[in-house]
Amino acid sequence: MFFNSLLFVASLIVFNLLYHFQGQLLKRWLLIIAGIGFAWSFSGYDAFFLVAAFLLNQAFILLGASFSKKWLTVGIVANILALFVWKYSWFTYTIFAPEADKLSHPWLNFVVPVGISYYVFRAIGNLIDIRNGVYKPENSWLNAAVYFFYFPIFLQGPVERARTFIPQLNENAVFSWANLQKGIEYFLSGLFLKVVIADRLGVFVNDVFGSVEDYSSGAVFLSVVFYAVQLFADFGGYTRMAIGISTCFGIRLMANFNRPYFATSITDFWRRWHISFSSWLNEYLYSSLSFSFRNLQQMGAVLAVILTFLVSGIWHGVGVPFIIWGLWHGIGLSVEILSRKKRKKWANKFGKKTWNFLGGVTTILFVLAGYVFFRSESLAKAVQVYRQIFSFSSGKFIGDDFDARFNLATGALLAILFLISDYFNDKNKLQLYLESRVFTKRLAWCLILLLGIVFFGMYLVPATFLYFQF
Amino acid sequence: MSETLVLEELSVLFKDVLDNGDISLLSSTTAEDIDEWDSITHMMLVVEIEKKYAIKFTASETRGWNNVGELVKSILQKKS
């Protein structure tokens, strides 16, 4: 069950009606049951894994507190191994046996449990925090369970930290109309981004990536640009919905995006894109690696960055294109590390505005080039996309039917409007502006979003999200 | 060695490593206050501080400072 399905929206309304009238203890139990139920809506297997992962992690925390901190390290290794075995064992095996047949090796070919990449990363972060003394685990298993099973962040994050999430539960938030109103606004704007913008752009992107050779160079390039907007609207939309749902319960979640496509460097891009995940990598992986390699000076930082982004690529998906995408960003950041002083001199020479503009254009082109690998299911497909773009051929630009043309025209218009609004959304200004308006104006805005969703939304089956696959 | 002296020495070191002559450190200064101070330059600063004071930090120490004042205290503890 995805956030953009009618069943989910109906269940959410019923859950809210039930939730807000209960005491704090029952609220916690309701969130736990909802979390397990949400995982169960995908399959019993997914719910079983989630519960098993929680119990095992709690056991490691208990052993760490009762006996030795080494148990926390064992827990961290166990989480990494679990993720590796369930997600990458088949891919690793095929590196050594490329002709291997999936059917004859069922013990290597596991079904990846839904949400595993996210809850395992949250669990690892929690164990590291406890081991480093950054966070002292509570005695309350109930609070720990609410954090682990919390359904708004189960599928695609944000990769929330236990040390910021669990203390909020002890604030015992009570029902607030202001939170409910804000939550609904967030949820609707997220749903609008997903079903009106992302899914509409996705039609053109899927058509072009489905038969690259039939399309002109311009169309293929445009599909990569549209994919960038689609991915942002899709994942950003999901995050807004998660934040909206959580706001209704009085629980604050991390921001995941901050105008990423207006970044002025690749380093800046990673401070703005998928922030909860990139800050996780920075905090738990890069900082340890760069500390270990610190005597290598700048080359130590380069090595740490490349390894961190290799892990990022592998986390995002199984296959060579994701590894190349990770390395692509790792190399880009390395170039920025090595040219830091020179770039500063050039920035002074050109002036800040010109330099930021040039940096912005270079960064977006770099990010788009990486998306070709991110979107392609194989290396051969990525190469084909590049060949088609640089062949400067004049094939088909768009399908002949009215639907395809309508989709492209409205998709392009909405993409432009979305990017313009994002440009002005520095520090969430637009939401804050909305919150300063009177109730009737806010209600009118919600109605506009709702009408947009009903009349211009695309209702795809299955109603999936792009980042769900990771 | 006094806190003020270490703070002055660190200001010079920060200016040099971060290539920003305008830096003037206070005990309350954090990475938020200096554009060039990020996770990458943080480790470069750590290396230079270790060299200058002939000390070695642990990984958790390098992650634990909330501001320059805490860094200064950490240096003074190691030198005492």
Coordinates of C-alpha atoms in Angstrom, one line a residue:
Chain A
M1 CA 0.0 0.0 0.0
F2 CA 1.6 3.3 -1.1
F3 CA 0.9 6.8 0.1
N4 CA -0.8 7.7 -3.2
S5 CA -3.3 4.9 -3.1
L6 CA -6.9 5.6 -2.2
L7 CA -6.9 2.8 0.4
F8 CA -4.0 4.5 2.2
V9 CA -5.6 7.9 2.3
A10 CA -8.8 6.4 3.6
S11 CA -6.9 4.3 6.2
L12 CA -5.0 7.5 7.2
I13 CA -8.2 9.4 7.8
V14 CA -9.6 6.6 10.0
F15 CA -6.3 6.3 11.8
N16 CA -6.2 10.0 12.6
L17 CA -9.8 9.9 13.9
L18 CA -8.9 7.0 16.2
Y19 CA -5.4 8.2 17.2
H20 CA -6.0 11.7 18.5
F21 CA -8.6 10.6 21.1
Q22 CA -6.3 8.1 22.9
G23 CA -3.9 8.4 25.9
Q24 CA -0.2 8.5 25.2
L25 CA 0.3 4.8 25.9
L26 CA -2.4 3.7 23.5
K27 CA -1.1 6.1 20.9
R28 CA 2.3 4.4 21.0
W29 CA 0.6 1.0 20.6
L30 CA -1.5 2.3 17.7
L31 CA 1.6 3.6 15.9
I32 CA 3.4 0.2 16.4
I33 CA 0.3 -1.7 15.1
A34 CA 0.0 0.7 12.2
G35 CA 3.7 0.3 11.3
I36 CA 3.5 -3.5 11.3
G37 CA 0.2 -3.4 9.5
F38 CA 1.6 -1.1 6.9
A39 CA 4.5 -3.5 6.3
W40 CA 2.0 -6.4 6.2
S41 CA 0.0 -4.6 3.4
F42 CA 3.0 -5.4 1.2
S43 CA 3.3 -9.0 2.5
G44 CA 3.5 -11.1 5.7
Y45 CA 7.2 -11.7 4.7
D46 CA 8.0 -8.0 4.8
A47 CA 6.3 -7.6 8.2
F48 CA 8.1 -10.6 9.6
F49 CA 11.4 -9.2 8.5
L50 CA 10.7 -5.8 10.1
V51 CA 9.7 -7.4 13.4
A52 CA 12.7 -9.7 13.4
A53 CA 15.1 -6.9 12.6
F54 CA 13.6 -4.9 15.5
L55 CA 13.9 -7.8 18.0
L56 CA 17.5 -8.6 17.0
N57 CA 18.6 -4.9 17.2
Q58 CA 17.0 -4.6 20.6
A59 CA 18.8 -7.7 21.7
F60 CA 22.1 -6.3 20.6
I61 CA 21.4 -3.0 22.5
L62 CA 20.5 -5.0 25.6
L63 CA 23.6 -7.2 25.3
G64 CA 25.7 -4.0 24.8
A65 CA 24.3 -2.4 27.9
S66 CA 24.5 -5.5 30.0
F67 CA 27.8 -7.1 29.0
S68 CA 30.1 -5.4 26.5
K69 CA 30.0 -2.7 23.9
K70 CA 31.4 -5.3 21.5
W71 CA 27.9 -6.6 21.2
L72 CA 27.0 -3.3 19.5
T73 CA 29.8 -3.8 17.0
V74 CA 28.5 -7.3 16.4
G75 CA 25.0 -5.8 15.8
I76 CA 26.4 -3.3 13.3
V77 CA 28.2 -6.1 11.4
A78 CA 25.0 -8.3 11.5
N79 CA 22.9 -5.5 10.0
I80 CA 25.4 -4.9 7.2
L81 CA 25.6 -8.6 6.5
A82 CA 21.8 -8.9 6.5
L83 CA 21.5 -6.1 4.0
F84 CA 24.3 -7.6 1.9
V85 CA 22.9 -11.1 1.9
W86 CA 19.3 -10.1 1.0
K87 CA 20.1 -7.5 -1.5
Y88 CA 23.4 -8.3 -3.1
S89 CA 24.2 -12.0 -2.8
W90 CA 22.9 -12.9 -6.3
F91 CA 24.6 -9.9 -7.9
T92 CA 27.9 -10.8 -6.2
Y93 CA 27.6 -14.4 -7.3
T94 CA 27.0 -13.5 -10.9
I95 CA 30.3 -11.5 -11.0
F96 CA 32.1 -14.8 -10.6
A97 CA 29.5 -16.9 -12.5
P98 CA 28.0 -14.7 -15.2
E99 CA 26.1 -17.6 -16.8
A100 CA 24.4 -18.7 -13.6
D101 CA 20.7 -19.4 -13.7
K102 CA 18.5 -17.8 -11.0
L103 CA 16.2 -20.8 -10.8
S104 CA 18.9 -23.3 -10.0
H105 CA 20.3 -21.2 -7.1
P106 CA 17.3 -20.3 -5.0
W107 CA 19.4 -20.0 -1.8
L108 CA 21.2 -17.0 -3.4
N109 CA 18.2 -15.4 -4.9
F110 CA 16.3 -13.8 -2.1
V111 CA 13.2 -11.6 -2.3
V112 CA 14.4 -8.2 -0.9
P113 CA 12.2 -7.2 2.1
V114 CA 10.4 -3.9 1.5
G115 CA 12.0 -1.0 3.3
I116 CA 15.1 -3.0 4.4
S117 CA 17.7 -0.5 3.1
Y118 CA 16.1 2.2 5.2
Y119 CA 15.4 0.5 8.5
V120 CA 18.8 -1.3 8.5
F121 CA 20.6 2.0 8.0
R122 CA 18.5 3.6 10.8
A123 CA 19.4 0.6 13.0
I124 CA 23.1 0.9 12.2
G125 CA 23.1 4.6 12.9
N126 CA 21.4 3.9 16.3
L127 CA 23.9 1.2 17.3
I128 CA 26.9 3.5 16.3
D129 CA 25.4 6.4 18.3
I130 CA 25.0 4.2 21.4
R131 CA 28.5 2.7 21.0
N132 CA 30.0 6.2 20.6
G133 CA 28.1 7.5 23.6
V134 CA 26.3 10.0 21.5
Y135 CA 22.9 8.6 22.4
K136 CA 21.9 6.7 25.6
P137 CA 19.2 4.2 24.8
E138 CA 16.0 4.4 26.8
N139 CA 14.6 1.5 28.9
S140 CA 11.3 1.9 27.0
W141 CA 11.0 -0.8 24.4
L142 CA 7.7 0.8 23.4
N143 CA 9.4 4.0 22.3
A144 CA 12.1 2.1 20.5
A145 CA 9.4 0.1 18.7
V146 CA 7.5 3.2 17.7
Y147 CA 10.7 4.5 16.1
F148 CA 11.5 1.3 14.4
F149 CA 8.0 0.6 13.0
Y150 CA 7.0 4.2 12.3
F151 CA 5.1 3.9 9.1
P152 CA 5.6 7.4 7.6
I153 CA 9.4 6.7 7.2
F154 CA 9.3 2.9 6.6
L155 CA 9.3 2.9 2.8
Q156 CA 11.7 5.7 1.8
G157 CA 12.8 7.6 4.8
P158 CA 13.8 10.2 5.8
V159 CA 16.6 8.3 7.5
E160 CA 15.6 9.6 10.9
R161 CA 17.9 9.3 13.9
A162 CA 16.7 7.6 17.0
R163 CA 18.4 10.3 19.1
T164 CA 16.2 13.1 17.6
F165 CA 13.0 11.0 17.1
I166 CA 12.6 9.1 20.4
P167 CA 12.9 12.2 22.7
Q168 CA 10.0 13.7 20.8
L169 CA 7.8 10.8 21.9
N170 CA 8.4 11.8 25.5
E171 CA 7.1 15.3 24.8
N172 CA 3.7 13.5 24.7
A173 CA 2.3 15.7 21.9
V174 CA -1.4 16.4 22.2
F175 CA -3.8 17.0 19.3
S176 CA -3.4 20.4 17.7
W177 CA -5.5 21.9 14.9
A178 CA -2.5 23.8 13.7
N179 CA -0.5 20.6 13.3
L180 CA -3.4 18.9 11.5
Q181 CA -3.9 21.8 9.1
K182 CA -0.1 22.0 8.4
G183 CA 0.1 18.2 8.0
I184 CA -2.8 18.2 5.5
E185 CA -1.1 21.0 3.5
Y186 CA 2.2 19.1 3.4
F187 CA 0.5 15.9 2.5
L188 CA -1.6 17.4 -0.3
S189 CA 1.4 19.3 -1.8
G190 CA 3.4 16.1 -1.7
L191 CA 0.6 14.1 -3.4
F192 CA 0.3 16.8 -6.0
L193 CA 4.0 16.7 -6.8
K194 CA 3.8 12.9 -7.1
V195 CA 0.6 12.2 -9.1
V196 CA 0.4 15.4 -11.1
I197 CA 4.0 16.2 -11.9
A198 CA 6.2 13.2 -11.3
D199 CA 3.9 10.6 -12.8
R200 CA 3.1 12.8 -15.8
L201 CA 6.7 13.4 -16.6
G202 CA 7.3 9.7 -16.1
V203 CA 5.2 8.8 -19.1
F204 CA 7.5 10.6 -21.5
V205 CA 10.7 9.4 -19.7
N206 CA 9.5 5.8 -19.8
D207 CA 8.6 6.0 -23.5
V208 CA 12.0 7.4 -24.5
F209 CA 14.1 5.1 -22.2
G210 CA 11.9 2.2 -23.5
S211 CA 13.1 2.7 -27.1
V212 CA 16.0 5.2 -27.1
E213 CA 16.9 4.4 -30.7
D214 CA 13.6 5.6 -32.1
Y215 CA 14.0 9.1 -30.6
S216 CA 15.9 12.2 -31.7
S217 CA 19.0 13.4 -29.7
G218 CA 16.9 16.4 -28.4
A219 CA 14.1 14.1 -27.2
V220 CA 16.6 11.8 -25.4
F221 CA 18.3 14.8 -23.7
L222 CA 14.9 16.2 -22.7
S223 CA 13.9 12.9 -21.2
V224 CA 17.0 13.0 -19.0
V225 CA 16.1 16.5 -17.9
F226 CA 12.5 15.4 -17.3
Y227 CA 13.8 12.4 -15.3
A228 CA 15.7 14.8 -13.0
V229 CA 12.5 16.7 -12.3
Q230 CA 10.4 13.5 -12.1
L231 CA 12.8 12.0 -9.5
F232 CA 12.8 15.2 -7.4
A233 CA 9.0 15.6 -7.6
D234 CA 8.5 11.9 -6.8
F235 CA 10.9 11.6 -3.9
G236 CA 10.4 15.1 -2.7
G237 CA 6.6 14.5 -2.9
Y238 CA 6.9 11.3 -0.9
T239 CA 9.0 13.1 1.7
R240 CA 6.5 16.0 2.0
M241 CA 3.7 13.4 2.5
A242 CA 5.8 11.6 5.2
I243 CA 6.4 15.0 6.9
G244 CA 2.7 15.9 6.6
I245 CA 1.5 12.6 8.1
S246 CA 4.0 12.9 10.9
T247 CA 3.1 16.6 11.6
C248 CA -0.5 15.5 12.2
F249 CA 0.9 13.3 15.1
G250 CA 3.0 16.2 16.4
I251 CA 6.3 14.5 15.4
R252 CA 8.9 16.5 13.4
L253 CA 10.9 14.7 10.7
M254 CA 14.1 15.8 9.1
A255 CA 14.0 17.8 5.9
N256 CA 15.3 15.8 3.0
F257 CA 15.7 18.5 0.3
N258 CA 16.7 22.1 0.0
R259 CA 16.4 23.3 -3.6
P260 CA 18.9 20.7 -4.8
Y261 CA 18.9 21.8 -8.5
F262 CA 20.0 25.3 -7.5
A263 CA 23.2 24.0 -6.0
T264 CA 26.4 25.9 -7.0
S265 CA 28.8 22.9 -6.7
I266 CA 28.6 19.1 -6.4
T267 CA 29.5 19.5 -2.7
D268 CA 26.6 21.9 -2.4
F269 CA 24.3 19.5 -4.2
W270 CA 24.9 16.8 -1.6
R271 CA 24.1 19.2 1.2
R272 CA 20.7 19.7 -0.5
W273 CA 19.7 16.3 -2.0
H274 CA 18.4 13.4 0.1
I275 CA 19.8 15.2 3.1
S276 CA 18.9 12.6 5.7
F277 CA 20.8 9.9 3.8
S278 CA 23.8 12.0 2.7
S279 CA 24.2 13.4 6.3
W280 CA 24.0 9.7 7.5
L281 CA 26.8 8.8 5.2
N282 CA 28.8 11.8 6.3
E283 CA 28.3 11.1 10.0
Y284 CA 28.7 7.4 10.1
L285 CA 31.0 6.5 7.2
Y286 CA 32.9 9.5 5.7
S287 CA 34.0 10.9 9.1
S288 CA 35.5 7.6 10.2
L289 CA 37.2 7.0 6.9
S290 CA 38.6 10.5 6.6
F291 CA 39.9 10.2 10.2
S292 CA 41.6 6.9 9.4
F293 CA 43.2 8.4 6.2
R294 CA 43.9 11.8 7.6
N295 CA 47.6 11.5 7.4
L296 CA 47.3 11.2 3.6
Q297 CA 46.2 14.9 3.7
Q298 CA 44.0 15.8 0.7
M299 CA 44.4 12.4 -0.8
G300 CA 43.0 10.9 2.4
A301 CA 39.8 13.0 1.9
V302 CA 39.6 12.0 -1.7
L303 CA 39.9 8.3 -0.8
A304 CA 37.3 8.6 1.9
V305 CA 34.9 10.5 -0.5
I306 CA 35.3 7.9 -3.3
L307 CA 34.7 5.0 -0.9
T308 CA 31.7 6.8 0.7
F309 CA 30.0 7.4 -2.7
L310 CA 30.8 3.8 -3.8
V311 CA 28.8 2.7 -0.8
S312 CA 26.1 5.2 -1.7
G313 CA 25.9 3.8 -5.2
I314 CA 25.7 0.2 -4.0
W315 CA 23.0 1.2 -1.4
H316 CA 20.9 2.7 -4.1
G317 CA 20.7 -0.4 -6.2
V318 CA 22.1 -3.6 -7.4
G319 CA 24.1 -3.4 -10.6
V320 CA 27.0 -1.7 -12.4
P321 CA 25.1 1.5 -13.4
F322 CA 24.5 2.4 -9.7
I323 CA 28.2 1.7 -8.9
I324 CA 29.2 4.0 -11.8
W325 CA 26.7 6.7 -10.6
G326 CA 28.2 6.5 -7.1
L327 CA 31.8 6.7 -8.4
W328 CA 30.8 9.5 -10.8
H329 CA 29.8 11.7 -7.8
G330 CA 32.8 10.5 -5.8
I331 CA 35.1 11.6 -8.5
G332 CA 33.3 14.9 -9.0
L333 CA 33.6 15.7 -5.3
S334 CA 37.3 14.7 -5.4
V335 CA 38.0 17.1 -8.1
E336 CA 36.3 19.8 -6.0
I337 CA 38.5 18.9 -3.0
L338 CA 41.7 19.0 -5.0
S339 CA 40.8 22.3 -6.7
R340 CA 39.5 24.0 -3.6
K341 CA 42.1 26.8 -3.5
K342 CA 42.1 27.4 -7.2
R343 CA 38.3 27.6 -7.3
K344 CA 38.3 30.1 -4.5
K345 CA 40.8 32.3 -6.5
W346 CA 38.6 32.1 -9.6
A347 CA 35.5 32.9 -7.6
N348 CA 37.2 36.1 -6.4
K349 CA 38.3 36.9 -10.0
F350 CA 34.9 36.4 -11.6
G351 CA 32.8 37.8 -8.8
K352 CA 30.4 35.8 -6.6
K353 CA 27.3 36.0 -8.8
T354 CA 29.0 35.0 -12.1
W355 CA 30.9 32.2 -10.3
N356 CA 27.7 30.8 -8.7
F357 CA 25.9 30.9 -12.0
L358 CA 28.7 29.1 -13.7
G359 CA 29.0 26.6 -10.8
G360 CA 25.2 26.1 -11.0
V361 CA 25.2 25.3 -14.7
T362 CA 28.2 23.0 -14.4
T363 CA 26.7 21.2 -11.4
I364 CA 23.3 20.6 -13.0
L365 CA 25.0 19.2 -16.2
F366 CA 27.1 16.9 -14.0
V367 CA 24.1 15.7 -12.1
L368 CA 22.2 15.1 -15.3
A369 CA 25.1 13.1 -16.8
G370 CA 25.0 10.9 -13.6
Y371 CA 21.3 10.4 -13.9
V372 CA 21.8 8.6 -17.2
F373 CA 23.4 5.8 -15.2
F374 CA 20.9 6.1 -12.4
R375 CA 17.9 5.6 -14.7
S376 CA 19.4 3.0 -17.0
E377 CA 18.8 -0.7 -16.0
S378 CA 22.1 -1.7 -17.6
L379 CA 25.5 -0.3 -18.6
A380 CA 24.6 -1.0 -22.3
K381 CA 21.4 1.1 -22.0
A382 CA 23.4 4.0 -20.4
V383 CA 25.9 3.9 -23.3
Q384 CA 23.0 3.8 -25.8
V385 CA 21.5 6.9 -24.2
Y386 CA 24.8 8.8 -24.5
R387 CA 25.3 7.6 -28.1
Q388 CA 21.9 8.8 -29.0
I389 CA 22.3 12.2 -27.4
F390 CA 25.7 12.8 -29.1
S391 CA 24.7 11.4 -32.5
F392 CA 22.7 14.6 -33.0
S393 CA 20.2 12.5 -35.0
S394 CA 16.7 13.8 -36.0
G395 CA 14.5 10.8 -35.1
K396 CA 11.1 11.0 -33.5
F397 CA 10.6 13.7 -30.8
I398 CA 7.2 12.6 -29.5
G399 CA 4.5 10.1 -30.2
D400 CA 1.8 11.0 -32.7
D401 CA -1.2 10.5 -30.5
F402 CA -2.9 13.4 -28.6
D403 CA -2.3 11.9 -25.2
A404 CA 1.5 11.8 -25.6
R405 CA 1.6 15.5 -26.8
F406 CA -0.7 16.6 -24.0
N407 CA 1.4 14.8 -21.4
L408 CA 4.6 16.3 -22.8
A409 CA 3.2 19.9 -22.9
T410 CA 1.6 19.8 -19.5
G411 CA 4.5 18.0 -18.0
A412 CA 7.0 20.6 -19.4
L413 CA 4.8 23.5 -18.1
L414 CA 4.4 21.9 -14.7
A415 CA 8.1 21.1 -14.5
I416 CA 9.0 24.7 -15.1
L417 CA 6.5 26.0 -12.6
F418 CA 7.7 23.4 -10.0
L419 CA 11.4 24.5 -10.5
I420 CA 10.4 28.2 -10.3
S421 CA 8.5 27.7 -7.1
D422 CA 11.4 25.6 -5.7
Y423 CA 13.8 28.5 -6.5
F424 CA 11.7 30.8 -4.3
N425 CA 11.4 28.2 -1.6
D426 CA 14.6 29.0 0.2
K427 CA 14.4 27.8 3.8
N428 CA 10.8 26.6 3.2
K429 CA 9.7 30.2 2.6
L430 CA 6.6 29.2 0.7
Q431 CA 5.2 27.0 3.4
L432 CA 5.9 29.6 6.0
Y433 CA 4.2 32.2 3.9
L434 CA 1.2 29.9 3.6
E435 CA 1.1 29.4 7.4
S436 CA 1.0 33.2 7.9
R437 CA -2.2 33.5 5.8
V438 CA -5.8 33.4 7.2
F439 CA -7.7 30.0 7.4
T440 CA -9.9 30.7 4.3
K441 CA -6.8 31.3 2.1
R442 CA -5.1 28.2 3.4
L443 CA -8.3 26.2 2.8
A444 CA -8.5 27.6 -0.7
W445 CA -4.9 26.5 -1.4
C446 CA -5.7 23.0 -0.2
L447 CA -8.8 22.9 -2.5
I448 CA -6.7 24.0 -5.5
L449 CA -4.2 21.2 -4.7
L450 CA -7.1 18.7 -4.3
L451 CA -8.7 19.7 -7.6
G452 CA -5.3 19.5 -9.3
I453 CA -4.9 16.0 -7.9
V454 CA -8.3 14.8 -8.9
F455 CA -8.4 16.3 -12.4
F456 CA -4.8 16.3 -13.5
G457 CA -3.4 13.4 -11.4
M458 CA -2.2 10.2 -13.0
Y459 CA -3.3 7.0 -11.3
L460 CA -0.8 4.4 -12.2
V461 CA -1.1 0.8 -11.3
P462 CA 1.0 -0.2 -9.3
A463 CA 1.1 3.2 -7.5
T464 CA 4.8 3.0 -6.8
F465 CA 7.5 5.5 -6.0
L466 CA 10.9 5.7 -7.7
Y467 CA 13.0 5.6 -4.5
F468 CA 10.9 2.6 -3.3
Q469 CA 13.1 0.3 -5.3
F470 CA 16.2 1.2 -3.3
Chain B
M1 CA 49.5 27.7 27.7
S2 CA 46.3 29.7 28.1
E3 CA 42.9 29.4 26.4
T4 CA 43.3 32.9 24.8
L5 CA 46.7 32.0 23.3
V6 CA 45.4 28.7 21.8
L7 CA 42.4 30.6 20.4
E8 CA 44.8 33.1 18.8
E9 CA 47.0 30.4 17.4
L10 CA 44.0 28.5 16.1
S11 CA 42.7 31.6 14.3
V12 CA 46.0 31.8 12.4
L13 CA 45.8 28.1 11.6
F14 CA 42.2 28.3 10.4
K15 CA 43.0 31.3 8.2
D16 CA 45.8 29.4 6.5
V17 CA 44.0 26.0 6.1
L18 CA 40.6 27.5 5.1
D19 CA 42.3 30.2 3.0
N20 CA 40.1 32.9 4.5
G21 CA 41.9 35.9 6.0
D22 CA 38.7 37.2 7.6
I23 CA 38.4 34.4 10.2
S24 CA 38.5 35.5 13.8
L25 CA 37.7 32.7 16.2
L26 CA 35.7 32.9 19.4
S27 CA 35.0 30.1 21.9
S28 CA 31.4 30.1 20.6
T29 CA 32.4 29.9 16.9
T30 CA 30.9 26.8 15.2
A31 CA 31.2 25.3 11.7
E32 CA 27.9 27.1 10.8
D33 CA 29.7 30.4 11.2
I34 CA 32.5 29.7 8.6
D35 CA 31.5 28.8 5.1
E36 CA 34.7 27.0 4.3
W37 CA 34.5 24.7 7.4
D38 CA 32.8 21.5 6.3
S39 CA 33.4 17.8 6.9
I40 CA 36.2 17.8 4.4
T41 CA 38.2 20.8 5.7
H42 CA 37.4 19.7 9.3
M43 CA 39.8 16.8 8.9
M44 CA 42.4 19.0 7.3
L45 CA 42.2 21.3 10.3
V46 CA 42.5 18.3 12.7
V47 CA 45.7 17.1 10.9
E48 CA 47.3 20.6 11.1
I49 CA 46.2 21.0 14.8
E50 CA 47.7 17.6 15.6
K51 CA 51.0 18.6 13.9
K52 CA 51.2 22.0 15.5
Y53 CA 50.6 20.8 19.1
A54 CA 52.2 17.4 18.6
I55 CA 49.1 15.6 19.9
K56 CA 46.8 12.9 18.6
F57 CA 43.0 13.0 18.8
T58 CA 40.7 10.0 18.8
A59 CA 37.9 9.7 16.2
S60 CA 35.2 10.3 18.7
E61 CA 37.0 13.5 20.0
T62 CA 37.0 14.9 16.4
R63 CA 33.3 14.3 16.2
G64 CA 32.4 15.6 19.7
W65 CA 33.4 19.3 19.6
N66 CA 30.3 21.5 19.4
N67 CA 32.3 24.7 19.1
V68 CA 35.8 26.1 19.0
G69 CA 35.8 26.4 22.8
E70 CA 35.5 22.7 23.2
L71 CA 38.3 22.1 20.7
V72 CA 40.5 24.5 22.7
K73 CA 39.7 22.6 25.9
S74 CA 40.5 19.3 24.2
I75 CA 43.9 20.7 23.1
L76 CA 44.7 22.1 26.6
Q77 CA 43.8 18.7 28.2
K78 CA 46.2 16.9 26.0
K79 CA 49.0 19.4 26.6
S80 CA 48.6 19.4 30.4

